[in-house]
Amino acid sequence: LLLIHWSLLPLLLLITSCSDDDSDSLNDNNQYGSLGLKSAYSINRLQVLDIILNPDAYPESTFEWVIQGKTTQEDSLFVSGRNLSFASLYPGTYSASLNIKNGTTLIRKEQTYITVIKETYPYSAYIAKVYDYLPAVGQFTNDLPLWSSGDSRETMIAKANQSLVGANPSMISLGGYGGYVVFGFDHTVINIEGKRDFKILGNAFWNQAFPGERAGSIEPGIILVSYDKNKNGVPDDEWYEIAGSEYNKNSTIKGYEITYEKPDPSKAAVPGTEEWLTDIEYIKWKDNQGNSGYKSKTSFHSQSYYPEWISSATLTFTGTRLENNFTLQNGTWVGKSYEYGYADNAPNNDEASNIDIDWAVDKNGNKVKLPGIDFVKVYTGVNQEAGAIGEVSTEVAGAYDLHLLN
């Protein structure tokens, strides 16, 4: 018979309670107790596994994850911190060790295993779906893709989808400043450290009359990316801007807003001094910088430049505006290419058309670390007319996952 003095009972209960919590009961999925860490996980390749630990466990401690597997950091990704986001290009089993420290002292060490499974149906490296499309005013609006009488916004999104999805896409135009398209992939384009992750195709080309200059037909578009954090398959999570080479320059305007007025078809045209300028007061616009003016209509494109499926009297777009990039040189309008980070900013075989997810910033301009991206939004980033070339309008001719394709 073991006798315990009543004065020692509270101490014994305290020791028993601490032991039960920290020993992580081995029953079922509660192996790691209050941490909320399971002994094993599985995920398809090119999908992100988010391991979310109990936020109240081990406050003010440092959490350190160490991933080991059959491949290197170039092949897989992990994000350190209390929570772990993990994705891999390759099937296999990875071990994830978690070290919890107070300062330099290790107070707890746990391990779990992640099995990466090859998908049943092969992923496509290319755009899988267009979710939204709304061009601004432009000479190729209602033409690329072609609007037909009775087409609704849903119809035009479907036409943009038909143009951009798959390995053999055709081109769509976003019109002038602000016009946009939103598309996604059938997998997560993972963010691999030190590598560019995806490419956006356009119709940019160098002007051979200016050798040595990175200039020609260049119509830069701003790129936004989103990670499907809530895993619902639609682009309703936070958007992050790809901070290209011009993002922090004084010439770049954040929070730029422009409003276009729908043209009155009964208004008399005002021809310009050039024969091809059929109406220099075609579509009125104003912005939030105190500027206003008209978008011209030319003889090269006779259809309406205002999206026909939009019934509202005005269209307003907001975003980041880049400095005008076209200049008149020896009678030729030439657009300069920016160093990196924009769509339709360089020929498709040029490194400048490749995008690194690590360039993403939040709405306050702070860098973010995304495990990957599922959705992309592109909009025309310049508000400029370049003579007979017309408005600067970003074109999109597809996109693909550099890691998967290569």
Tab-separated table of C-alpha atoms in Angstrom:
chain	number	residue	atom	x	y	z
A	1	LEU	CA	0.000	0.000	0.000
A	2	LEU	CA	1.442	3.343	-1.185
A	3	LEU	CA	0.542	6.298	0.998
A	4	ILE	CA	0.829	9.864	-0.346
A	5	HIS	CA	0.702	12.803	1.969
A	6	TRP	CA	-2.126	15.190	0.971
A	7	SER	CA	0.338	18.106	0.791
A	8	LEU	CA	2.223	16.438	-2.124
A	9	LEU	CA	-0.900	15.760	-4.241
A	10	PRO	CA	-1.000	19.119	-6.125
A	11	LEU	CA	2.648	18.700	-7.161
A	12	LEU	CA	1.999	15.161	-8.381
A	13	LEU	CA	-1.018	16.321	-10.429
A	14	LEU	CA	1.063	19.119	-11.975
A	15	ILE	CA	3.818	16.710	-13.004
A	16	THR	CA	1.256	14.287	-14.435
A	17	SER	CA	-0.464	17.058	-16.443
A	18	CYS	CA	2.794	18.350	-17.926
A	19	SER	CA	3.880	14.837	-18.783
A	20	ASP	CA	0.640	14.052	-20.607
A	21	ASP	CA	0.845	17.282	-22.661
A	22	ASP	CA	4.500	17.053	-23.662
A	23	SER	CA	4.606	13.331	-24.243
A	24	ASP	CA	2.153	13.809	-27.151
A	25	SER	CA	-0.289	10.956	-26.648
A	26	LEU	CA	0.194	8.301	-29.326
A	27	ASN	CA	-3.521	7.861	-29.890
A	28	ASP	CA	-4.651	8.211	-33.540
A	29	ASN	CA	-4.030	11.627	-35.151
A	30	ASN	CA	-3.376	13.339	-31.820
A	31	GLN	CA	0.189	12.041	-31.757
A	32	TYR	CA	1.698	15.484	-31.280
A	33	GLY	CA	-0.807	16.817	-28.819
A	34	SER	CA	-1.258	20.555	-28.617
A	35	LEU	CA	0.949	21.296	-31.634
A	36	GLY	CA	-1.600	19.809	-34.011
A	37	LEU	CA	1.096	18.060	-36.046
A	38	LYS	CA	0.255	14.713	-37.632
A	39	SER	CA	2.724	11.883	-38.112
A	40	ALA	CA	2.281	11.840	-41.895
A	41	TYR	CA	0.755	13.825	-44.747
A	42	SER	CA	0.203	13.296	-48.456
A	43	ILE	CA	-0.237	15.775	-51.301
A	44	ASN	CA	-0.192	15.693	-55.096
A	45	ARG	CA	2.916	17.110	-56.710
A	46	LEU	CA	2.643	20.787	-57.666
A	47	GLN	CA	0.034	21.285	-54.980
A	48	VAL	CA	0.860	23.108	-51.758
A	49	LEU	CA	0.554	21.348	-48.423
A	50	ASP	CA	-0.116	23.847	-45.644
A	51	ILE	CA	0.653	22.507	-42.164
A	52	ILE	CA	-0.970	24.911	-39.717
A	53	LEU	CA	0.135	24.434	-36.111
A	54	ASN	CA	-1.722	25.476	-32.993
A	55	PRO	CA	-0.979	29.236	-32.693
A	56	ASP	CA	-1.103	29.040	-28.889
A	57	ALA	CA	1.462	26.262	-28.530
A	58	TYR	CA	4.915	27.318	-27.352
A	59	PRO	CA	4.456	31.093	-27.487
A	60	GLU	CA	7.584	33.238	-27.880
A	61	SER	CA	9.531	30.222	-29.171
A	62	THR	CA	11.425	29.845	-32.432
A	63	PHE	CA	10.144	27.244	-34.901
A	64	GLU	CA	12.664	25.804	-37.357
A	65	TRP	CA	11.700	23.383	-40.130
A	66	VAL	CA	14.223	21.169	-41.894
A	67	ILE	CA	13.155	19.300	-45.025
A	68	GLN	CA	15.006	16.246	-46.293
A	69	GLY	CA	14.164	14.122	-49.314
A	70	LYS	CA	15.343	12.626	-52.571
A	71	THR	CA	15.900	15.993	-54.256
A	72	THR	CA	17.420	19.404	-53.604
A	73	GLN	CA	16.025	22.798	-52.771
A	74	GLU	CA	15.790	23.512	-56.507
A	75	ASP	CA	13.205	20.755	-56.818
A	76	SER	CA	11.056	21.528	-53.797
A	77	LEU	CA	10.060	24.432	-51.652
A	78	PHE	CA	9.475	25.037	-47.994
A	79	VAL	CA	8.595	28.145	-46.057
A	80	SER	CA	10.022	28.406	-42.547
A	81	GLY	CA	8.118	29.601	-39.520
A	82	ARG	CA	5.578	28.146	-37.133
A	83	ASN	CA	3.582	26.911	-40.133
A	84	LEU	CA	4.951	25.009	-43.102
A	85	SER	CA	3.988	25.305	-46.764
A	86	PHE	CA	5.529	22.624	-48.921
A	87	ALA	CA	5.331	21.668	-52.604
A	88	SER	CA	7.455	19.584	-54.921
A	89	LEU	CA	7.926	18.948	-58.608
A	90	TYR	CA	8.679	15.288	-57.996
A	91	PRO	CA	6.876	12.380	-56.336
A	92	GLY	CA	8.607	10.898	-53.303
A	93	THR	CA	8.703	10.903	-49.533
A	94	TYR	CA	10.165	13.811	-47.592
A	95	SER	CA	10.865	14.060	-43.892
A	96	ALA	CA	10.078	17.317	-42.127
A	97	SER	CA	11.824	17.897	-38.830
A	98	LEU	CA	10.558	20.603	-36.506
A	99	ASN	CA	12.877	22.104	-33.911
A	100	ILE	CA	11.321	24.353	-31.269
A	101	LYS	CA	13.795	26.561	-29.460
A	102	ASN	CA	13.959	29.155	-26.727
A	103	GLY	CA	16.922	31.193	-27.820
A	104	THR	CA	19.569	28.629	-28.717
A	105	THR	CA	18.127	25.934	-26.433
A	106	LEU	CA	16.231	23.105	-28.123
A	107	ILE	CA	13.095	22.460	-26.060
A	108	ARG	CA	11.216	20.148	-28.409
A	109	LYS	CA	11.915	18.182	-31.585
A	110	GLU	CA	9.289	16.525	-33.749
A	111	GLN	CA	9.243	14.809	-37.121
A	112	THR	CA	6.607	14.137	-39.733
A	113	TYR	CA	6.646	12.644	-43.225
A	114	ILE	CA	5.231	14.086	-46.427
A	115	THR	CA	4.426	11.802	-49.357
A	116	VAL	CA	4.230	13.594	-52.713
A	117	ILE	CA	2.009	11.699	-55.153
A	118	LYS	CA	2.070	11.884	-58.940
A	119	GLU	CA	-1.197	13.263	-60.280
A	120	THR	CA	-3.634	10.860	-61.986
A	121	TYR	CA	-4.031	13.071	-65.047
A	122	PRO	CA	-0.919	14.971	-66.205
A	123	TYR	CA	-0.914	18.683	-65.471
A	124	SER	CA	-0.693	21.207	-68.269
A	125	ALA	CA	2.166	23.697	-68.196
A	126	TYR	CA	-0.118	26.226	-69.880
A	127	ILE	CA	-3.110	28.373	-68.939
A	128	ALA	CA	-6.013	26.171	-67.866
A	129	LYS	CA	-8.802	28.739	-67.506
A	130	VAL	CA	-9.626	32.411	-68.034
A	131	TYR	CA	-11.696	33.772	-65.132
A	132	ASP	CA	-12.221	37.374	-66.207
A	133	TYR	CA	-11.542	39.644	-69.152
A	134	LEU	CA	-12.280	43.333	-69.595
A	135	PRO	CA	-10.266	45.390	-72.085
A	136	ALA	CA	-10.046	49.148	-71.882
A	137	VAL	CA	-10.546	51.444	-74.865
A	138	GLY	CA	-8.405	50.329	-77.788
A	139	GLN	CA	-8.125	49.798	-81.528
A	140	PHE	CA	-8.183	46.006	-81.088
A	141	THR	CA	-11.017	46.013	-78.535
A	142	ASN	CA	-14.004	44.086	-79.950
A	143	ASP	CA	-11.581	42.534	-82.456
A	144	LEU	CA	-9.130	40.406	-80.397
A	145	PRO	CA	-11.204	38.460	-79.453
A	146	LEU	CA	-13.983	39.271	-81.892
A	147	TRP	CA	-17.224	40.614	-80.453
A	148	SER	CA	-20.450	39.662	-82.231
A	149	SER	CA	-23.863	41.218	-81.713
A	150	GLY	CA	-25.485	39.752	-78.616
A	151	ASP	CA	-22.230	38.677	-76.949
A	152	SER	CA	-22.312	39.267	-73.195
A	153	ARG	CA	-19.426	39.692	-70.794
A	154	GLU	CA	-19.621	35.974	-70.028
A	155	THR	CA	-19.448	35.241	-73.758
A	156	MET	CA	-16.358	37.414	-74.171
A	157	ILE	CA	-14.676	35.767	-71.186
A	158	ALA	CA	-15.382	32.416	-72.851
A	159	LYS	CA	-13.846	33.706	-76.085
A	160	ALA	CA	-10.754	34.892	-74.215
A	161	ASN	CA	-10.635	31.447	-72.613
A	162	GLN	CA	-10.755	29.823	-76.049
A	163	SER	CA	-7.885	32.045	-77.188
A	164	LEU	CA	-5.526	31.585	-74.239
A	165	VAL	CA	-6.000	28.069	-72.873
A	166	GLY	CA	-3.593	25.309	-73.826
A	167	ALA	CA	-0.356	24.831	-75.693
A	168	ASN	CA	-1.409	26.643	-78.878
A	169	PRO	CA	-2.878	29.947	-77.731
A	170	SER	CA	-3.846	32.932	-79.846
A	171	MET	CA	-3.543	36.569	-78.866
A	172	ILE	CA	-5.984	38.859	-77.070
A	173	SER	CA	-5.682	42.609	-76.590
A	174	LEU	CA	-6.182	44.378	-73.262
A	175	GLY	CA	-6.717	47.800	-74.820
A	176	GLY	CA	-5.345	50.965	-73.216
A	177	TYR	CA	-4.423	51.590	-69.590
A	178	GLY	CA	-6.166	49.308	-67.092
A	179	GLY	CA	-7.669	46.718	-69.449
A	180	TYR	CA	-7.089	43.278	-67.924
A	181	VAL	CA	-7.349	39.505	-68.080
A	182	VAL	CA	-7.356	37.010	-65.176
A	183	PHE	CA	-6.276	33.411	-65.773
A	184	GLY	CA	-5.124	30.388	-63.815
A	185	PHE	CA	-3.354	27.044	-64.022
A	186	ASP	CA	-4.500	23.507	-63.165
A	187	HIS	CA	-1.740	23.277	-60.543
A	188	THR	CA	0.294	25.594	-58.370
A	189	VAL	CA	3.269	27.214	-60.088
A	190	ILE	CA	5.706	26.705	-57.239
A	191	ASN	CA	8.156	29.335	-56.118
A	192	ILE	CA	11.644	27.882	-56.458
A	193	GLU	CA	14.403	29.862	-54.804
A	194	GLY	CA	16.713	31.673	-57.213
A	195	LYS	CA	14.759	30.797	-60.360
A	196	ARG	CA	12.194	32.509	-62.521
A	197	ASP	CA	8.956	30.608	-62.308
A	198	PHE	CA	6.588	31.420	-65.181
A	199	LYS	CA	6.507	33.150	-68.561
A	200	ILE	CA	3.833	35.406	-70.039
A	201	LEU	CA	3.690	35.496	-73.827
A	202	GLY	CA	2.950	38.650	-75.821
A	203	ASN	CA	3.704	40.089	-79.254
A	204	ALA	CA	6.668	42.319	-78.399
A	205	PHE	CA	9.575	42.521	-80.839
A	206	TRP	CA	12.781	44.501	-81.259
A	207	ASN	CA	13.068	47.199	-83.920
A	208	GLN	CA	16.091	46.192	-86.005
A	209	ALA	CA	16.642	49.811	-87.029
A	210	PHE	CA	17.973	50.440	-83.521
A	211	PRO	CA	20.630	47.769	-82.977
A	212	GLY	CA	21.963	47.507	-79.468
A	213	GLU	CA	18.838	49.083	-77.978
A	214	ARG	CA	16.271	47.021	-76.156
A	215	ALA	CA	13.463	48.811	-77.929
A	216	GLY	CA	10.793	48.219	-80.511
A	217	SER	CA	7.132	47.286	-80.204
A	218	ILE	CA	6.978	47.088	-76.401
A	219	GLU	CA	3.687	47.580	-74.529
A	220	PRO	CA	4.307	46.698	-70.865
A	221	GLY	CA	1.604	45.207	-68.677
A	222	ILE	CA	1.491	45.110	-64.867
A	223	ILE	CA	1.337	41.590	-63.401
A	224	LEU	CA	-0.509	40.534	-60.252
A	225	VAL	CA	-0.357	37.029	-58.765
A	226	SER	CA	-2.449	35.138	-56.229
A	227	TYR	CA	-1.990	31.937	-54.242
A	228	ASP	CA	-5.144	29.877	-53.705
A	229	LYS	CA	-4.736	29.931	-49.940
A	230	ASN	CA	-8.334	28.956	-49.187
A	231	LYS	CA	-8.103	26.093	-51.722
A	232	ASN	CA	-11.480	26.818	-53.331
A	233	GLY	CA	-10.189	26.964	-56.913
A	234	VAL	CA	-11.234	30.539	-57.708
A	235	PRO	CA	-9.225	33.797	-57.606
A	236	ASP	CA	-10.728	35.329	-54.465
A	237	ASP	CA	-7.602	35.411	-52.278
A	238	GLU	CA	-5.267	38.384	-51.910
A	239	TRP	CA	-3.528	39.723	-55.006
A	240	TYR	CA	0.158	40.685	-54.972
A	241	GLU	CA	1.845	42.916	-57.520
A	242	ILE	CA	4.999	41.752	-59.234
A	243	ALA	CA	7.354	44.616	-58.413
A	244	GLY	CA	9.214	44.999	-61.677
A	245	SER	CA	12.226	47.190	-62.344
A	246	GLU	CA	10.136	50.394	-62.352
A	247	TYR	CA	8.132	49.751	-59.186
A	248	ASN	CA	10.134	52.008	-56.845
A	249	LYS	CA	10.944	54.754	-59.337
A	250	ASN	CA	9.507	58.236	-58.914
A	251	SER	CA	8.151	58.061	-62.467
A	252	THR	CA	5.802	55.215	-61.498
A	253	ILE	CA	2.401	56.238	-60.111
A	254	LYS	CA	0.719	54.001	-57.515
A	255	GLY	CA	-3.051	54.218	-57.128
A	256	TYR	CA	-3.517	55.639	-60.616
A	257	GLU	CA	-7.131	55.852	-61.792
A	258	ILE	CA	-8.562	56.556	-65.225
A	259	THR	CA	-12.162	56.844	-66.435
A	260	TYR	CA	-13.231	56.465	-70.064
A	261	GLU	CA	-16.558	57.769	-71.374
A	262	LYS	CA	-18.562	55.680	-73.810
A	263	PRO	CA	-18.523	57.385	-77.228
A	264	ASP	CA	-21.721	58.901	-78.612
A	265	PRO	CA	-22.243	57.310	-82.053
A	266	SER	CA	-24.245	60.362	-83.181
A	267	LYS	CA	-21.426	62.804	-82.388
A	268	ALA	CA	-19.721	64.286	-85.427
A	269	ALA	CA	-16.134	63.130	-85.860
A	270	VAL	CA	-13.309	65.651	-85.571
A	271	PRO	CA	-10.618	64.676	-88.112
A	272	GLY	CA	-6.961	65.261	-87.297
A	273	THR	CA	-4.185	66.748	-89.385
A	274	GLU	CA	-3.049	63.292	-90.490
A	275	GLU	CA	-5.195	61.501	-93.053
A	276	TRP	CA	-5.443	58.394	-90.846
A	277	LEU	CA	-6.773	60.380	-87.860
A	278	THR	CA	-10.520	60.074	-88.418
A	279	ASP	CA	-11.599	61.411	-84.992
A	280	ILE	CA	-9.252	63.079	-82.509
A	281	GLU	CA	-12.089	63.626	-80.019
A	282	TYR	CA	-13.419	60.078	-80.097
A	283	ILE	CA	-13.415	58.870	-76.474
A	284	LYS	CA	-13.039	61.286	-73.588
A	285	TRP	CA	-10.969	60.302	-70.556
A	286	LYS	CA	-9.778	61.787	-67.288
A	287	ASP	CA	-7.549	60.552	-64.484
A	288	ASN	CA	-6.984	61.250	-60.800
A	289	GLN	CA	-3.793	63.167	-61.541
A	290	GLY	CA	-5.648	66.148	-62.992
A	291	ASN	CA	-5.189	65.057	-66.614
A	292	SER	CA	-7.859	64.632	-69.292
A	293	GLY	CA	-8.101	64.286	-73.025
A	294	TYR	CA	-9.401	62.168	-75.865
A	295	LYS	CA	-8.490	58.812	-77.343
A	296	SER	CA	-8.353	59.065	-81.101
A	297	LYS	CA	-9.913	56.837	-83.719
A	298	THR	CA	-7.956	55.931	-86.824
A	299	SER	CA	-8.766	54.705	-90.316
A	300	PHE	CA	-6.917	51.454	-89.590
A	301	HIS	CA	-9.670	50.149	-87.297
A	302	SER	CA	-13.286	51.073	-87.906
A	303	GLN	CA	-15.080	49.126	-85.150
A	304	SER	CA	-15.962	50.657	-81.788
A	305	TYR	CA	-12.969	50.997	-79.448
A	306	TYR	CA	-15.193	50.827	-76.357
A	307	PRO	CA	-16.091	47.253	-75.304
A	308	GLU	CA	-19.503	46.704	-76.922
A	309	TRP	CA	-20.752	44.335	-74.232
A	310	ILE	CA	-20.425	47.011	-71.528
A	311	SER	CA	-23.605	49.065	-71.255
A	312	SER	CA	-22.394	51.540	-68.611
A	313	ALA	CA	-21.607	55.079	-69.745
A	314	THR	CA	-18.128	54.986	-68.186
A	315	LEU	CA	-15.326	52.529	-67.489
A	316	THR	CA	-12.904	53.095	-64.616
A	317	PHE	CA	-9.639	51.260	-63.967
A	318	THR	CA	-7.226	51.605	-61.045
A	319	GLY	CA	-3.685	50.355	-60.545
A	320	THR	CA	-0.013	51.160	-60.997
A	321	ARG	CA	0.887	53.335	-63.959
A	322	LEU	CA	4.263	53.091	-65.666
A	323	GLU	CA	6.038	55.996	-67.303
A	324	ASN	CA	5.328	56.453	-71.015
A	325	ASN	CA	7.812	54.238	-72.839
A	326	PHE	CA	7.324	55.265	-76.500
A	327	THR	CA	9.353	58.066	-78.091
A	328	LEU	CA	9.505	59.354	-81.657
A	329	GLN	CA	12.945	58.630	-83.144
A	330	ASN	CA	13.745	59.657	-86.718
A	331	GLY	CA	10.066	59.500	-87.635
A	332	THR	CA	9.504	56.104	-85.952
A	333	TRP	CA	7.672	55.475	-82.705
A	334	VAL	CA	9.835	53.176	-80.583
A	335	GLY	CA	8.942	51.660	-77.199
A	336	LYS	CA	11.712	50.898	-74.727
A	337	SER	CA	11.750	47.657	-72.786
A	338	TYR	CA	11.931	47.775	-69.022
A	339	GLU	CA	14.543	45.618	-67.330
A	340	TYR	CA	12.246	42.989	-65.810
A	341	GLY	CA	8.898	42.162	-64.268
A	342	TYR	CA	6.270	43.054	-66.922
A	343	ALA	CA	4.141	41.334	-69.559
A	344	ASP	CA	4.583	42.068	-73.287
A	345	ASN	CA	7.807	43.821	-72.328
A	346	ALA	CA	10.250	41.790	-74.434
A	347	PRO	CA	10.116	39.115	-77.148
A	348	ASN	CA	8.893	35.728	-75.960
A	349	ASN	CA	12.359	34.174	-76.280
A	350	ASP	CA	13.898	36.844	-74.050
A	351	GLU	CA	14.658	36.340	-70.352
A	352	ALA	CA	12.752	39.560	-69.557
A	353	SER	CA	9.481	37.782	-70.341
A	354	ASN	CA	10.137	35.341	-67.468
A	355	ILE	CA	8.738	36.195	-64.030
A	356	ASP	CA	10.038	35.389	-60.552
A	357	ILE	CA	7.356	34.945	-57.900
A	358	ASP	CA	9.805	36.326	-55.336
A	359	TRP	CA	9.286	39.779	-56.873
A	360	ALA	CA	5.757	39.885	-55.401
A	361	VAL	CA	4.820	42.628	-52.930
A	362	ASP	CA	1.654	43.311	-50.953
A	363	LYS	CA	-0.569	46.378	-51.269
A	364	ASN	CA	1.803	48.328	-49.008
A	365	GLY	CA	4.854	47.464	-51.073
A	366	ASN	CA	6.234	44.917	-48.619
A	367	LYS	CA	7.908	41.839	-50.062
A	368	VAL	CA	6.012	38.598	-49.513
A	369	LYS	CA	7.120	34.988	-49.594
A	370	LEU	CA	4.574	32.912	-51.507
A	371	PRO	CA	4.861	29.115	-51.789
A	372	GLY	CA	3.559	29.426	-55.330
A	373	ILE	CA	0.800	31.006	-57.389
A	374	ASP	CA	-2.403	29.701	-58.948
A	375	PHE	CA	-3.804	32.821	-60.626
A	376	VAL	CA	-2.403	35.721	-62.647
A	377	LYS	CA	-3.879	39.089	-63.575
A	378	VAL	CA	-2.335	41.237	-66.306
A	379	TYR	CA	-3.376	44.798	-67.129
A	380	THR	CA	-2.019	47.456	-69.466
A	381	GLY	CA	0.375	49.613	-67.464
A	382	VAL	CA	0.933	52.637	-69.741
A	383	ASN	CA	-1.473	55.443	-70.691
A	384	GLN	CA	-0.016	56.760	-73.942
A	385	GLU	CA	-0.804	57.134	-77.632
A	386	ALA	CA	2.052	56.628	-80.064
A	387	GLY	CA	1.038	58.253	-83.344
A	388	ALA	CA	-0.223	55.880	-86.009
A	389	ILE	CA	0.556	52.940	-83.709
A	390	GLY	CA	-2.334	54.084	-81.535
A	391	GLU	CA	-2.712	53.551	-77.809
A	392	VAL	CA	-0.141	51.480	-75.953
A	393	SER	CA	-2.053	48.250	-75.313
A	394	THR	CA	-0.668	45.118	-73.709
A	395	GLU	CA	-1.328	41.919	-75.636
A	396	VAL	CA	-1.360	38.489	-74.006
A	397	ALA	CA	-0.705	35.402	-76.118
A	398	GLY	CA	-0.514	32.716	-73.441
A	399	ALA	CA	1.551	31.801	-70.383
A	400	TYR	CA	3.246	28.740	-68.958
A	401	ASP	CA	4.972	27.235	-65.934
A	402	LEU	CA	8.711	27.331	-66.612
A	403	HIS	CA	9.458	24.497	-64.169
A	404	LEU	CA	6.868	22.103	-65.540
A	405	LEU	CA	7.602	22.781	-69.191
A	406	ASN	CA	11.353	22.541	-68.764
